XYZ file of C-alpha atoms in Angstrom:
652
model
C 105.532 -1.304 -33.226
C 106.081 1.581 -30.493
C 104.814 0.948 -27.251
C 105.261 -2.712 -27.465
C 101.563 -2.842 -29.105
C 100.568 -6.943 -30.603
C 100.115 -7.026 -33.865
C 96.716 -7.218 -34.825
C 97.867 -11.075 -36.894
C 99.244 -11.974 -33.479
C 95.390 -10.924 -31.628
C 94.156 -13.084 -34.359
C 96.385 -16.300 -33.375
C 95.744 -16.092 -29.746
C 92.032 -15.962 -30.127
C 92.308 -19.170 -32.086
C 94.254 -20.671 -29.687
C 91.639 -20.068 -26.975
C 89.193 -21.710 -28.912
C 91.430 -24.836 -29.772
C 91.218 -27.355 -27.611
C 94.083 -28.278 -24.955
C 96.519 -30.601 -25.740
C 95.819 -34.288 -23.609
C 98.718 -34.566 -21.079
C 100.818 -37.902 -20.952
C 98.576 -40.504 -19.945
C 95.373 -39.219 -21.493
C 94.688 -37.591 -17.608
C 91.847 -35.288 -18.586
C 90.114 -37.642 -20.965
C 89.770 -39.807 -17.857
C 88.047 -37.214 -16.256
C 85.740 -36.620 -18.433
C 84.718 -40.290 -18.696
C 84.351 -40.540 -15.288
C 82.473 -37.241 -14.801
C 79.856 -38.620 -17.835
C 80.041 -42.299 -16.265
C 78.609 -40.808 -12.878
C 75.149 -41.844 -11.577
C 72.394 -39.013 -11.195
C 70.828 -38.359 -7.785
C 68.067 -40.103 -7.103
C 64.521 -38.462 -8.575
C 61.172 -38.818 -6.453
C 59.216 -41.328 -8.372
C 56.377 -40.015 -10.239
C 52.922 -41.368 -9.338
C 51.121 -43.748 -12.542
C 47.857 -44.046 -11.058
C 45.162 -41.508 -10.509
C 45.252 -41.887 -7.079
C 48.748 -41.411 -6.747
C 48.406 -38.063 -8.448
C 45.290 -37.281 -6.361
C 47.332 -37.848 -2.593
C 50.904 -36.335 -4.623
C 48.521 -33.104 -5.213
C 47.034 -32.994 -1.531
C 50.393 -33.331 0.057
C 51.521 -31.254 -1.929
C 49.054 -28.493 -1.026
C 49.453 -29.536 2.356
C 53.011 -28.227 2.493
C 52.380 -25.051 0.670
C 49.444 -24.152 3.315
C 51.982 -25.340 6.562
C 54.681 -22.747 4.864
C 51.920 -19.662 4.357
C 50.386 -20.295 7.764
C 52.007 -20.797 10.367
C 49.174 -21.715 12.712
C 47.455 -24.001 9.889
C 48.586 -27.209 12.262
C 46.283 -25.360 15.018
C 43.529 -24.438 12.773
C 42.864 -28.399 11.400
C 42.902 -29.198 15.070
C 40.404 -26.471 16.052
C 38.406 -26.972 12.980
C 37.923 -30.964 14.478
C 36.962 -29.588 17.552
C 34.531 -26.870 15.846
C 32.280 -30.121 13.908
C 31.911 -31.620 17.214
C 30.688 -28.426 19.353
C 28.157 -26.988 16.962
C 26.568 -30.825 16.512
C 22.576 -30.572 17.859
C 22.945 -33.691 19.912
C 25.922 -33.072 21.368
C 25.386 -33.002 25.357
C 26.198 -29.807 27.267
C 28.944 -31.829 29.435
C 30.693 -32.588 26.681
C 30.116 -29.453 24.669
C 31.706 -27.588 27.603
C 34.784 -29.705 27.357
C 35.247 -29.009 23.847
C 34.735 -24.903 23.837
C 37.762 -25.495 27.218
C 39.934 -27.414 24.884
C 39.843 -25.343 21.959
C 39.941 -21.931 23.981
C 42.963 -24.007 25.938
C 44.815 -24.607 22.486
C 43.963 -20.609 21.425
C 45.016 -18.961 24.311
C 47.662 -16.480 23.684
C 46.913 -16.685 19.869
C 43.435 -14.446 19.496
C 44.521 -12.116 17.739
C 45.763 -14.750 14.797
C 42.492 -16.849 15.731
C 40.225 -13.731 15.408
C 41.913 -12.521 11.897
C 41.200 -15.812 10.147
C 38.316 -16.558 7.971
C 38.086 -20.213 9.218
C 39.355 -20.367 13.598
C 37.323 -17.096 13.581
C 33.811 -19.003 13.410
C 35.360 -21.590 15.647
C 36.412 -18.427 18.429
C 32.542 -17.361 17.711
C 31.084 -20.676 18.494
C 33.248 -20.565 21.542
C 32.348 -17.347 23.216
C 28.871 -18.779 22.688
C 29.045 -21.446 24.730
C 31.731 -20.964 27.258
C 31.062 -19.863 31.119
C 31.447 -16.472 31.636
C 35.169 -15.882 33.468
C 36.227 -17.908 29.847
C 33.860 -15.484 27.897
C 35.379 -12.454 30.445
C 39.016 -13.916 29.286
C 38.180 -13.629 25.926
C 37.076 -9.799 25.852
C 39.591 -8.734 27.946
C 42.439 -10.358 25.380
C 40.438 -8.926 22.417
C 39.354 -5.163 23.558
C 42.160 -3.017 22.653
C 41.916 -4.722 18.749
C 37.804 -4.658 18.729
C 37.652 -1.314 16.637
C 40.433 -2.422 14.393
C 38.008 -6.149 13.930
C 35.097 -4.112 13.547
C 36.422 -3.407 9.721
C 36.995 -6.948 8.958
C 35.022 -9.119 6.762
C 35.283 -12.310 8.884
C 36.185 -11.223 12.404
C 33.168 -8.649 12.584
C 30.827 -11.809 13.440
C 33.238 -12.299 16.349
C 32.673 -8.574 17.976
C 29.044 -8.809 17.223
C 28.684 -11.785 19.285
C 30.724 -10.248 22.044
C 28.858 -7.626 21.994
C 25.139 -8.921 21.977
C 27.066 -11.499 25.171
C 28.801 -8.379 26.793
C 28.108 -7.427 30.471
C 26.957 -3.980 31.349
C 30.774 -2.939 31.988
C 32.076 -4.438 29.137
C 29.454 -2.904 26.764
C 30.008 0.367 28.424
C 33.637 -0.350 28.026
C 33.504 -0.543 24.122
C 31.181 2.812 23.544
C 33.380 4.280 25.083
C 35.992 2.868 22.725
C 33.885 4.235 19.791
C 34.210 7.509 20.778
C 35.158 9.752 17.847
C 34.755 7.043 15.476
C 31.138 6.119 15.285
C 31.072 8.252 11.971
C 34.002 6.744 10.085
C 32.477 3.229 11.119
C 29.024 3.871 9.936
C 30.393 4.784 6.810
C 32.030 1.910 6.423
C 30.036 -1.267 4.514
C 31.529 -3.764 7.590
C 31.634 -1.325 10.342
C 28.243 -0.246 10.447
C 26.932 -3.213 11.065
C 28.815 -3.058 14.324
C 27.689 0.131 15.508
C 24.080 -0.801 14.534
C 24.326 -4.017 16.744
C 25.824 -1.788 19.489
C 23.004 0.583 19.580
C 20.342 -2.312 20.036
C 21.942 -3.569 23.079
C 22.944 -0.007 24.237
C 20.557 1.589 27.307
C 18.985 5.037 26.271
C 21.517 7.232 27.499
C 24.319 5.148 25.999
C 22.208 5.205 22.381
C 22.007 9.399 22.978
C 25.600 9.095 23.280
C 25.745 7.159 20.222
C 23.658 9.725 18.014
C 24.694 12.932 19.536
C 28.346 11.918 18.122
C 26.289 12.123 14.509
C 24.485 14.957 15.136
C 27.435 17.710 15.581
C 30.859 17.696 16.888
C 30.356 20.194 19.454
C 27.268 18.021 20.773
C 30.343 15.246 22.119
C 31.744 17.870 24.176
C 28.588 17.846 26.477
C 28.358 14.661 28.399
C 25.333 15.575 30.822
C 23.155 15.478 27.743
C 22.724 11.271 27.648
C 20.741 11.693 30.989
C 17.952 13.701 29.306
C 14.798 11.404 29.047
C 14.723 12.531 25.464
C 17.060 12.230 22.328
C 15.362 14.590 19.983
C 17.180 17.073 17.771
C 14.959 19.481 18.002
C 15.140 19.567 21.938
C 19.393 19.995 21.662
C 19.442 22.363 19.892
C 16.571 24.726 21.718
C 18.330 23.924 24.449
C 21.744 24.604 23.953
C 20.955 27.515 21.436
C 23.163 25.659 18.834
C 22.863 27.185 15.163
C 20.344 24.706 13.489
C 22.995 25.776 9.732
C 25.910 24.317 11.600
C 24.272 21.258 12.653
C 22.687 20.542 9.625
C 25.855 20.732 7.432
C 27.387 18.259 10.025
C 25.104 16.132 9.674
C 25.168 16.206 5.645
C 29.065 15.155 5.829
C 28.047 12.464 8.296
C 24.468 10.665 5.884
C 25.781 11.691 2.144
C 28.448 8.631 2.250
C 25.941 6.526 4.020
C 23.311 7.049 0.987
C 26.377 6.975 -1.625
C 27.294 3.798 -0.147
C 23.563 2.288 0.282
C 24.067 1.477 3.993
C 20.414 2.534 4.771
C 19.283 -1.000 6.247
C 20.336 -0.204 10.178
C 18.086 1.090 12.849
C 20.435 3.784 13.735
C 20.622 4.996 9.997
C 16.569 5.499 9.970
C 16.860 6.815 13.407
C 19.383 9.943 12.007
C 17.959 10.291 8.845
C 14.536 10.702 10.696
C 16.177 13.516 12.925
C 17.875 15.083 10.116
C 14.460 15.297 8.476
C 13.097 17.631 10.931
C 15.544 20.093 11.076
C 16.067 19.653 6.993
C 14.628 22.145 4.989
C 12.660 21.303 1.456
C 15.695 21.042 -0.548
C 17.853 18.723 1.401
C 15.024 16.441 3.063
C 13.828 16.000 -0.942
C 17.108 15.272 -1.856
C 17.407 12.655 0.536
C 14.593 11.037 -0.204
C 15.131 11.265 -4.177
C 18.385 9.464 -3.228
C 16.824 7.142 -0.515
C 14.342 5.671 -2.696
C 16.347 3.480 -5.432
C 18.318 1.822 -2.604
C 14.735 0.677 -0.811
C 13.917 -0.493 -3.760
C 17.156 -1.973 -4.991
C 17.234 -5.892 -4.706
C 13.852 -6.933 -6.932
C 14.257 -8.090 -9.869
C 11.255 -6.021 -11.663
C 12.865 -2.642 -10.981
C 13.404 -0.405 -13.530
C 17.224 -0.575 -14.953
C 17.070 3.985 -14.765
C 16.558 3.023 -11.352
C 19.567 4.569 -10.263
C 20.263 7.464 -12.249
C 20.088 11.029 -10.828
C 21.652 9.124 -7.667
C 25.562 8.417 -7.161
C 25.892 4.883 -7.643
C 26.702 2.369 -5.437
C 30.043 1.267 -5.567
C 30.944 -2.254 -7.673
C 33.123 -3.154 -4.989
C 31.009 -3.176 -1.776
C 28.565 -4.731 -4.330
C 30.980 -7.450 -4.714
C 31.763 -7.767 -1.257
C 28.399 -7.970 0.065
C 25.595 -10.061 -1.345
C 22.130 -8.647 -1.607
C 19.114 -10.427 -0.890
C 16.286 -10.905 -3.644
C 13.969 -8.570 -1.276
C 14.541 -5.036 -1.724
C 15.662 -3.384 1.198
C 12.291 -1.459 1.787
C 11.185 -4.999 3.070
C 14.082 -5.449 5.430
C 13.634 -2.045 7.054
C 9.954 -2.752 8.026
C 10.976 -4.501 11.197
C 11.193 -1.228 13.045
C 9.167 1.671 13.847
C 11.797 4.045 12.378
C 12.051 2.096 9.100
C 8.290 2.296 8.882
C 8.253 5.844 9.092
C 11.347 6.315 6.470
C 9.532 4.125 4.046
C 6.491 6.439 4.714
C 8.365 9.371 4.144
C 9.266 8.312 0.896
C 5.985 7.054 -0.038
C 4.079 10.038 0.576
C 6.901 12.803 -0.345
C 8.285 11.159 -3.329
C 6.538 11.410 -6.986
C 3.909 9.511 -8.608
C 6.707 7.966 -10.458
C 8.759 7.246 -7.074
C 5.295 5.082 -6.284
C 5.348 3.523 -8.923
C 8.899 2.336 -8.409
C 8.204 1.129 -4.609
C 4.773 -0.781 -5.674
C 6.545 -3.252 -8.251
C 9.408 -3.546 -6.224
C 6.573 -5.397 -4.038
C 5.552 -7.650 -6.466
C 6.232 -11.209 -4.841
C 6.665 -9.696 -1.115
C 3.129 -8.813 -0.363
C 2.018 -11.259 2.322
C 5.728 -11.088 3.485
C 5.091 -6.975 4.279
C 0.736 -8.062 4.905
C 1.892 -10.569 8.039
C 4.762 -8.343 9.599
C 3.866 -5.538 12.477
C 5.054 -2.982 10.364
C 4.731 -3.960 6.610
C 1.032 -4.125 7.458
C 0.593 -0.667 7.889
C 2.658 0.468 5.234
C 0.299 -1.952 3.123
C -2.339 0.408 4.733
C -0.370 3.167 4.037
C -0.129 2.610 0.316
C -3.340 1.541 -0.214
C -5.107 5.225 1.155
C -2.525 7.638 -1.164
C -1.613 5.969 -4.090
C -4.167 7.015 -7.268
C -2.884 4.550 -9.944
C -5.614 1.843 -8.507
C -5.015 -0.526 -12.134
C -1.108 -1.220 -10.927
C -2.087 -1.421 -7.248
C -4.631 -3.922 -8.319
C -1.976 -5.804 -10.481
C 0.371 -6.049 -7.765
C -1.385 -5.801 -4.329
C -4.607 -7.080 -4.615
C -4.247 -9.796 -6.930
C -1.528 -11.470 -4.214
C -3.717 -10.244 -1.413
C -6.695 -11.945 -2.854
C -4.684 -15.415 -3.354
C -3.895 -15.236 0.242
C -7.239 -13.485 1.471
C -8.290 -16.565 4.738
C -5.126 -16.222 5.763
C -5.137 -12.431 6.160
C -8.339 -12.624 7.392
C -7.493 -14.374 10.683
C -4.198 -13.061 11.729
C -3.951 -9.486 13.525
C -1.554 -7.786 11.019
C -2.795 -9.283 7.911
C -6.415 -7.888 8.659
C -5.204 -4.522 8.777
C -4.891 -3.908 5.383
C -8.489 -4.982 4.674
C -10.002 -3.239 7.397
C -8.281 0.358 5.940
C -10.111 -0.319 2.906
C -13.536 -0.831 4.669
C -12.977 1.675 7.503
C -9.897 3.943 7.171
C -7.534 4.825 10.304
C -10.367 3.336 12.867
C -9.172 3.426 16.407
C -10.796 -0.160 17.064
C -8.237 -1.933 14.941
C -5.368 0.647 15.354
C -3.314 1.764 18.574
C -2.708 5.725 19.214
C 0.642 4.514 18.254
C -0.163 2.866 14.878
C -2.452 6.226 13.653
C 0.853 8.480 14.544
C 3.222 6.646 12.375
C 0.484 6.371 9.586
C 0.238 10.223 10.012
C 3.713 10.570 9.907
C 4.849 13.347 7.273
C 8.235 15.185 6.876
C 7.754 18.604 8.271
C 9.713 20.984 5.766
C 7.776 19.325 2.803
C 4.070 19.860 3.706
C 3.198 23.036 2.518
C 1.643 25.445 5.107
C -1.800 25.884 3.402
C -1.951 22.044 3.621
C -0.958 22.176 7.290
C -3.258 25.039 8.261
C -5.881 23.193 6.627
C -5.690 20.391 8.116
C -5.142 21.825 11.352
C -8.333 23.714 11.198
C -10.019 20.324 10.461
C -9.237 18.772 12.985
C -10.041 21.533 14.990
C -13.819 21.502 13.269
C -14.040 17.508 14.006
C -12.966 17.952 17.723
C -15.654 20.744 18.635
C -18.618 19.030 16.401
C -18.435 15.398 16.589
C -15.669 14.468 19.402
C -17.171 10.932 19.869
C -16.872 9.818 16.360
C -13.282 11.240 16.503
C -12.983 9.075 18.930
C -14.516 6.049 17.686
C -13.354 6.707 14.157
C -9.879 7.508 15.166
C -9.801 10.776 12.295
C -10.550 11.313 8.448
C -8.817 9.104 5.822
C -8.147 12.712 4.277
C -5.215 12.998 6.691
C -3.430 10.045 4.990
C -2.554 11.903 1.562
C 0.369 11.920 -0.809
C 1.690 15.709 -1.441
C 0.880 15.131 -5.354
C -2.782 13.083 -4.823
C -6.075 13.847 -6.805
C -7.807 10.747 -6.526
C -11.162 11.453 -3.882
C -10.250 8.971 -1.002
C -13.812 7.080 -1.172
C -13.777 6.393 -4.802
C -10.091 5.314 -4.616
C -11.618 2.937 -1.685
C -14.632 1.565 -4.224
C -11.641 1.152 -7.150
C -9.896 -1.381 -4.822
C -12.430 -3.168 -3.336
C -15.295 -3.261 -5.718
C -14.021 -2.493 -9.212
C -11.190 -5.183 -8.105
C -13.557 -7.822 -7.201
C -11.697 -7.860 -4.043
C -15.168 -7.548 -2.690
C -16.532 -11.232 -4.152
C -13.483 -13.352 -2.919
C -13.814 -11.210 0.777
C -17.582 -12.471 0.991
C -16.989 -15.703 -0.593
C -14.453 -16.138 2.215
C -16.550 -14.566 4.768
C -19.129 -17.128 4.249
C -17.734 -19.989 3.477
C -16.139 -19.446 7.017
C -18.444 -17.896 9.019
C -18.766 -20.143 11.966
C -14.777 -20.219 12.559
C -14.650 -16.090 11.932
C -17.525 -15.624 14.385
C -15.755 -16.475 16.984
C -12.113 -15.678 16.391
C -10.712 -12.622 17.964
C -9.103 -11.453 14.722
C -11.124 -12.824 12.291
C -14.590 -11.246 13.556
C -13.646 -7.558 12.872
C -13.347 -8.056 8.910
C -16.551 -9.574 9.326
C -18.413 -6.765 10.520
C -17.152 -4.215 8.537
C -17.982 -6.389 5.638
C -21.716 -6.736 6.849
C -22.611 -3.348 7.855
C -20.862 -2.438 4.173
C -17.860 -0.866 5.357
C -17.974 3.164 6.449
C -19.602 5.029 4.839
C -21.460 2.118 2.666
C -18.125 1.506 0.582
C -19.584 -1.421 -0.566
C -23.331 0.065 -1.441
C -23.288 -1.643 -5.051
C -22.749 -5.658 -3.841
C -26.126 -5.389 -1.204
C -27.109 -8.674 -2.532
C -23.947 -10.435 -1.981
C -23.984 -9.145 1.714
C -27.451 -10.201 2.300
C -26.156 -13.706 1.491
C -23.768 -13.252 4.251
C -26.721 -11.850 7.067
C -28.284 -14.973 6.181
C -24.729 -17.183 7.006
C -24.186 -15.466 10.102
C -27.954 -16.106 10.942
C -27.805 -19.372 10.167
C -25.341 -20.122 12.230
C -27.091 -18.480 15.074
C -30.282 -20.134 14.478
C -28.590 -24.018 14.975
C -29.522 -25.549 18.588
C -26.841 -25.514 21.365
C -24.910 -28.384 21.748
C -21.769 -29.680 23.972
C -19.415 -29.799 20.931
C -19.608 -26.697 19.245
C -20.264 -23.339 21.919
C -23.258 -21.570 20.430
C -22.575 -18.124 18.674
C -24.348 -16.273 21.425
C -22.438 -18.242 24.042
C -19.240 -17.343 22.607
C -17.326 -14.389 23.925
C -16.128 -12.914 20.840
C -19.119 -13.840 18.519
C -21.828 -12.451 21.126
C -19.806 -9.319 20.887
C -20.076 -8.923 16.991
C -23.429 -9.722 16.716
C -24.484 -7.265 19.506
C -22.853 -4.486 17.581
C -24.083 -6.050 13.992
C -27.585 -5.634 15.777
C -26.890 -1.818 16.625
C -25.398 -1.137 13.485
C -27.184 -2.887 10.637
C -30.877 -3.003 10.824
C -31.091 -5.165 7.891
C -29.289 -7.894 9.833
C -31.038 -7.042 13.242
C -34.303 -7.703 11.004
C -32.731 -11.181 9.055
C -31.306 -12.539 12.663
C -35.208 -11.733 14.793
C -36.636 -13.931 12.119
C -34.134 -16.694 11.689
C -32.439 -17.325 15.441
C -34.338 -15.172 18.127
C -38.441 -15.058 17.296
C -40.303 -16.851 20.060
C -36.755 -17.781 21.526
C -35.476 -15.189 23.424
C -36.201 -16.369 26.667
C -33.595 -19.130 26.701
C -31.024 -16.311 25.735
C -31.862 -13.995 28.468
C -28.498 -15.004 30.257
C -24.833 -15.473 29.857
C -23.134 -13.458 26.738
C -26.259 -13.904 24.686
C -28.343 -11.543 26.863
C -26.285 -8.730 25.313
C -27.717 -9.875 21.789
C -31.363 -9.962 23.123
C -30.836 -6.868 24.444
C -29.142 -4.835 21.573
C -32.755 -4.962 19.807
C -33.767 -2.274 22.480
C -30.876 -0.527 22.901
C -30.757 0.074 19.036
C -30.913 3.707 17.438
C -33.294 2.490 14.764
C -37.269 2.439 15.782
C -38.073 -0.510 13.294
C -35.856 -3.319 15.527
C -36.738 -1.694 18.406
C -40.424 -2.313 17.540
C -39.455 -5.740 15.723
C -38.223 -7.185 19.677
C -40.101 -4.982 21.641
C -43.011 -7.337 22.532
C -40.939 -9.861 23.417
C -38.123 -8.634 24.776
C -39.927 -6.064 27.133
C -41.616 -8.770 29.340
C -38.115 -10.257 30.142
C -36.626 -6.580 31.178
C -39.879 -6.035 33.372
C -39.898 -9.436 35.096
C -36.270 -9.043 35.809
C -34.722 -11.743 33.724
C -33.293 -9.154 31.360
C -30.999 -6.407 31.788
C -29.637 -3.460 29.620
C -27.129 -1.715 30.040
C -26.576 1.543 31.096
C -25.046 4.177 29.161
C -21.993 4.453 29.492
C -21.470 0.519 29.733
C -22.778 0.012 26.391
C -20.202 2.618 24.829
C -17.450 0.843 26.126
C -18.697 -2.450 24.639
């Protein structure tokens, strides 16, 4: 063919000779090959383990040297981790405690970054700066303060700046705020960070905390250093005093709390501390909208809340839900350990709807001596009961645990309180100046101005008419009300304690333990207000019941003084309480004559019990006074006996 072209039979004949095997040379050469290449022996395999236990150390080696390729400290970290089990040990001795935070920080040094990053040298680095001396802790810091901010976002190594922090000295604390600058925001919006920033503003000093905040409050407020020296932080007073547009500031601070509420990172001091500020410069629409949003995460965390409980709200993120494990509580138990989270959970009690109450009372069910015992939770107890109107589900939930628990309560300072709101509201004897603010406490842009006027003018009317019971009293339950209550405070008082049969179990309790209340600090107030019948004669129906109780604490009275048990009107406390029983309650002045003091008063004419004797004529009712007066007048004449003046007996 032209061009020299194969013919397509000759393609066909060298294909088939490809595929036909190649002739043996002389000799059979290549078939000796092949033997010889088949005839070879394999290379050695690793023999396989039979027994479980083989296969058990095969698999841990084996893991071994896939953890020594991925980490390249791991050698270091199973030597630390030794070190760690013997250092944290209780009965370890200092010495030799000492000696093992040197060696470990000896085999870290130059590696803290690494050491700080991991989940399991990062506890042993903690436990470290715990108990090393100071230039080690000092070392420490100074290798670790240019990452701090970038460790304050990690899930493991946070623990490690927190405990440098709370351990910092005054320099290097000052050292790391000022490291924060410009990024206090983006870190309290962040689920990790914030705890850092909340830790740093409990060790910070007041003008390093206004430093803190004003960073939240508005950009512009940064630029102004002088204002950390001012002796106060409030809002309000920056912004009169720089004669900064309130708008401006407000919409700042929006940007800076609507993540934080998104996110549910409300449990942090400094959180409740700018959401309280924002609240007074808020007006009606945006402080209610916090609150609407505020009020599911409080809640959030009990297993009886309602599954809507979310909705109207943005909800909070699956991840950080993931990452961070909630507690059984709900949050509005967590909070009450400061002042500020007091008043927050106040401000959503009172400002949020009937259903809002509802929400917040059964996420209580189960944590009611928990909030009863605590400084704070007490007075949101009191709180609660004085606004809520739904008595039946306060009584389910409230009562019924309080009642369980009621000797208990009785006796210790903050469990009392509750009680004693029900029997005699917002009284200044069991409440500090203090205390009656923060019960007071109400979100200015959502109390309507008739309301405010109103009450204004009351007060006003109380001052000029009765100023010693305002005193005495400490103010009108009236001024604890919920911006949607109808319920009339006193009957909402008689619904709890006597239509609850609160009342029985508080007698039964009272007398059963009269001696030991008597004459216990705490215990003695919720036994007078129960015998005089609380104020206003709360408990007018049960008059029986508490004439059973005059007759305990006269009883008691009447028994004969002996060296093991002080007498009642020997006691400090219990001589107290029965003086003002005596000037209070003429039934019991009348029951405790007959029973203890009759033909006896001469051996009490001294000591704390003299104050007894004479309470019969220093009492406002004419019947005691004439009951004693035979008696007791001979002893004031002959000059064994001495009242009071005036102004003595109103301080006791």
């Amino acid at each position: 063919m032209a061009g020299g072209g194969d013919h397509p039979g000759a393609n066909k004949r060298k294909r088939e000779a490809a595929g036909r095997p190649k002739a043996p040379s002389k000799g059979g050469g290549d078939a000796t090959k092949r033997k010889k290449t088949h005839d070879a022996p394999a290379a050695k395999a690793k023999p396989q383990p039979v027994t479980a236990k083989g296969k058990r150390v095969a698999a841990k080696e084996m893991s071994e040297s896939r953890k020594m390729k991925r980490k390249p400290n791991y050698n270091l970290e199973k030597e630390l981790a030794v070190l760690w089990e013997k250092m944290r040990c209780r009965d370890v001795s200092k010495e030799n405690r000492s000696k093992l935070v040197t060696e470990a920080l000896r085999k870290m040094d130059g590696k803290y970054f690494e050491i700080a990053g991991s989940h399991v040298t990062a506890r042993v680095l903690q436990t470290c700066v715990k108990w090393c001396s100071q230039p080690e802790r000092d070392a420490v810091f100074v290798a670790l303060q240019p990452h701090l901010l970038h460790f304050s976002r990690k899930k493991y190594a946070v623990f490690l700046v927190k405990k440098l922090i709370k351990l910092a000295t005054k320099k290097q604390l000052a050292l790391f705020i000022s490291s924060l600058h410009g990024h206090v925001a983006s870190l309290l919006r962040h689920t990790i960070g914030a705890a850092v920033v909340d830790c740093t503003f409990h060790q910070a000093t007041p003008p390093q905390k206004r430093s803190l905040l004003l960073e939240l409050y508005s950009t512009e407020l940064q630029l102004f250093k002088d204002l950390t020296e001012q002796k106060s932080c409030s809002l309000l007073e920056t912004i009169s005093k720089l004669g900064l547009q309130k708008s401006s500031v407000l919409q700042y601070m929006t940007t800076v709390i609507q993540p934080v509420l998104e996110k549910g990172i409300v449990e942090y001091s400094i959180v409740h501390t700018v959401i309280l500020e924002y609240l007074t410069i808020a007006d009606k629409t945006s402080a209610s909208d916090v609150i609407r949003q505020l009020i599911p995460h409080l809640t959030q965390g009990s297993s009886v809340v309602d599954g809507d409980e979310l909705s109207g709200v943005a909800e909070v993120p699956t991840k950080s839900k993931a990452k961070k494990k909630r507690s059984s509580e709900p949050l509005l138990i967590r909070i009450m350990q400061t002042r500020e989270g007091l008043k927050l959970g106040l401000a959503c009690l009172k400002h949020g709807s009937a259903k809002d109450r509802k929400k917040i009372i059964k996420s209580l069910k189960g944590q009611v001596m928990k909030l009863a015992l605590s400084d704070y939770g007490c007075l949101f107890l009191a709180c609660l009961l004085s606004i809520v109107d739904d008595t039946k589900l306060l009584t389910k939930v409230v009562i019924e645990e309080l009642t369980k628990q009621l000797k208990e309560l009785i006796f210790d300072k903050n469990g009392r309180r509750p009680l004693l709101q029900l029997l005699h509201p917002l009284c200044s004897r069991y409440l500090t100046p203090t205390d009656l603010s923060c019960l007071k406490y109400s979100v200015p842009s959502l109390i309507s101005k008739d309301e405010a006027s109103e009450g204004a003018a009351k007060v006003n009317l109380d001052s000029k008419l009765d100023d010693v019971a305002e005193k005495e009293h400490g103010g009108s339950e009236d001024t604890l009300v919920a911006s949607d209550s109808k319920k009339d405070p006193f009957k909402r008082r008689q619904e709890l304690l006597v239509k609850s049969e609160l009342f029985e179990v508080l007698i039964e309790t009272c007398i059963e333990n009269v001696g030991e209340l008597l004459r216990a600090n705490f215990g003695k107030d919720v036994l007078y207000e129960v015998a005089i019948g609380g104020k206003n004669n709360v408990l007018e129906g049960v008059t029986d019941r508490i004439h059973v109780l005059h007759n305990a604490i006269a009883s008691d009275a009447a028994r004969p003084r002996t060296e093991d048990v002080e007498h009642a009107f020997d006691n400090y406390h219990s001589s107290r309480v029965i003086r003002k029983m005596v000037l209070d309650c003429p039934a019991f002045a009348a029951t405790l004559w007959e029973k203890a003091l009759k033909g006896k008063s001469k051996s009490f004419a001294d000591g704390f019990s003299s104050k007894v004797v004479a309470a019969y004529l220093e009492s406002p009712d004419s019947k005691v006074k004439d009951l004693a007066k035979s008696e007791v007048q001979p002893l004031i004449d002959g000059g064994m006996l001495k009242i009071p003046d005036h102004k003595a007996a109103e301080k006791k």
